[in-house]
Amino acid sequence: MKGKRKTLTIQQRNNIWGFAFILPCILIFAIFTIYPFFYSAYLSMQVKSGSSMTDFTFAGFSQFVRAFQSKEVWNSFLVTAIYTFPTVALHLIFGLGLAVLVNKSIHFRPLVRAMYFVPVILSTVVVSMVWKFMLSPKVGLFNQFLALFGISPDIAWLKSPRLAMAAIIIVGVWKWIGYFMVLYLAALQDIPVTLYEAARIDGASARQSFFKITVPLLANTTQFLLVISVINTFQVFDQIFMLTGGGPVKKTDVIVYYIYRQAFKNYDMPYASAVSWLLFVVIFILTAIQMKLSKNSETY
């Protein structure tokens, strides 16, 4: 007697189709994220033993010891911090300011919002090339604008040890400020208008309403953007590569560019992997501290 053919239920069929659709995403994630993650951990425990990039010998934690003893690594972390903290602060301040501005009833409001968001969707390489021309001495549009106020147009922003980092920060803020504006704008539109009306009836000024209503109610959004901004700015690379190449005199030699130089110019993959893991630990600690502080703060 032939056995009965087992039929799948509708739920089982849906599950099979669901797994079939997500399988390509899982494979791509495994190949380009999970595998490099663990392979870099393996590489950080190796040392070059030949002329080939694949000639490695197990060396334990010697690469991490080398990284801790390197003055260049500490300089790169310091340079990264010098870039990160002003950029994060400016992202939050100007992002909130623009969100408040475009949230008001102004002419061509959708167009104004789009104009501020356009740099976010542009390639960082393209943005960097445009700003490299704009920051050029004499002919650069940025210097030409400063000349209108009596400032010399001969400023070599990207060649000056004092001004190169300021130029990088300007580009970083201009590129991503629209992203912060959009998220702040979405949060602003969730604040009930009745709160402002009640404050106005009680005699509160616009400034008092902003600091007593708007800022506290945006606390969760600010905490989220703070974490995202710190993570992203600590991994800045594209604009450094395009604008300064880590110079002048390593004043813009951020840690990710240092890792790139060790891996693809000096071909020392094990050492670059070890420094990458140090960067991972630093970002993890900073994120954990921010998350801990956000849990201890008041929520609205």
Steps between C-alpha positions, in 0.01 A plus 500: 500500500644829399554757774304818497675799347568764763372843404636825634278738686459859384713619794783262410491612136513863606797422725687330215438792266601742774832323559557482124461877468729589792766239415685727247514780760634259762767372260609854405511602867703190587748550215556874537450549877523187713792339315717818491420559869643166611775496238629835626511351852707213359731738314560712810665196660743453210822660383645526151752226436579550132477730204152381405192662655378152602818384678406516867622346823310487828627773734242523778436853625826646369318717245288655774811569708660662196189715446493613865866599479459692173493878530336518157200299623448729798542804276237363262256440785563855623446643151179296471376639831586855389287443191220309671391713793464840325334331203249316720415819690453698177287221351261513795491880536460591132280199428256608770519863392420417139219265606339777704541739205346278232226387739354850488265631233743642246481542124612199292541289815519161315767641268703636792485161674614323185788742447638433848466123455664478156860479636405189700412301188806617309812286493763606754760478223305747285444733796870487587607580144268801489623628836862441399447746217305740721780505759774563244708817555403808294259327259295305755143621549532474878804727501331734254208529742735580789668764285172694503563559873858615451659160571789394276394246234847339507410265786613144426252322723600146415876569516503688830566296818280745693207513259485155337296344780261798503444447127430129554250583775323752275462240225381234746239728654374627161473145365291349782309790654194420286476152653479644851255765382259239361499287817460803723222626273311171533534518879387865507182417312412242767496765776138601573424859399282532811813509718622813325156656513477438874847647551406808296187550713715478814719778362802292394723653233613317188841444660348356816275270296800377304711412805215381723292309245687434173842401631374265778253327268775445244728335756451146365563612143811689609635195683448283192665754269788542744580129491467481120712811447783383728515161328500652151751777568744261668504307172553799270714409201368610160547874538843455662609282209373748241593831665822464702630144492563521874713814470636751541752354749234244607268766639205321336634145528186348654507143625312344206736666251793371708355149481457536123861613462633206700285248313517618138820705483726313744318169431504413870155346534554342846603830656217687326254240631628545855456878481152445355407297805628777725273741312211257546562489876519881525172547307334225706604665828386845386166360385452307826572814703250701297234229531560480875468877539182502292343235725581704809353819353134594509276391217203693364 
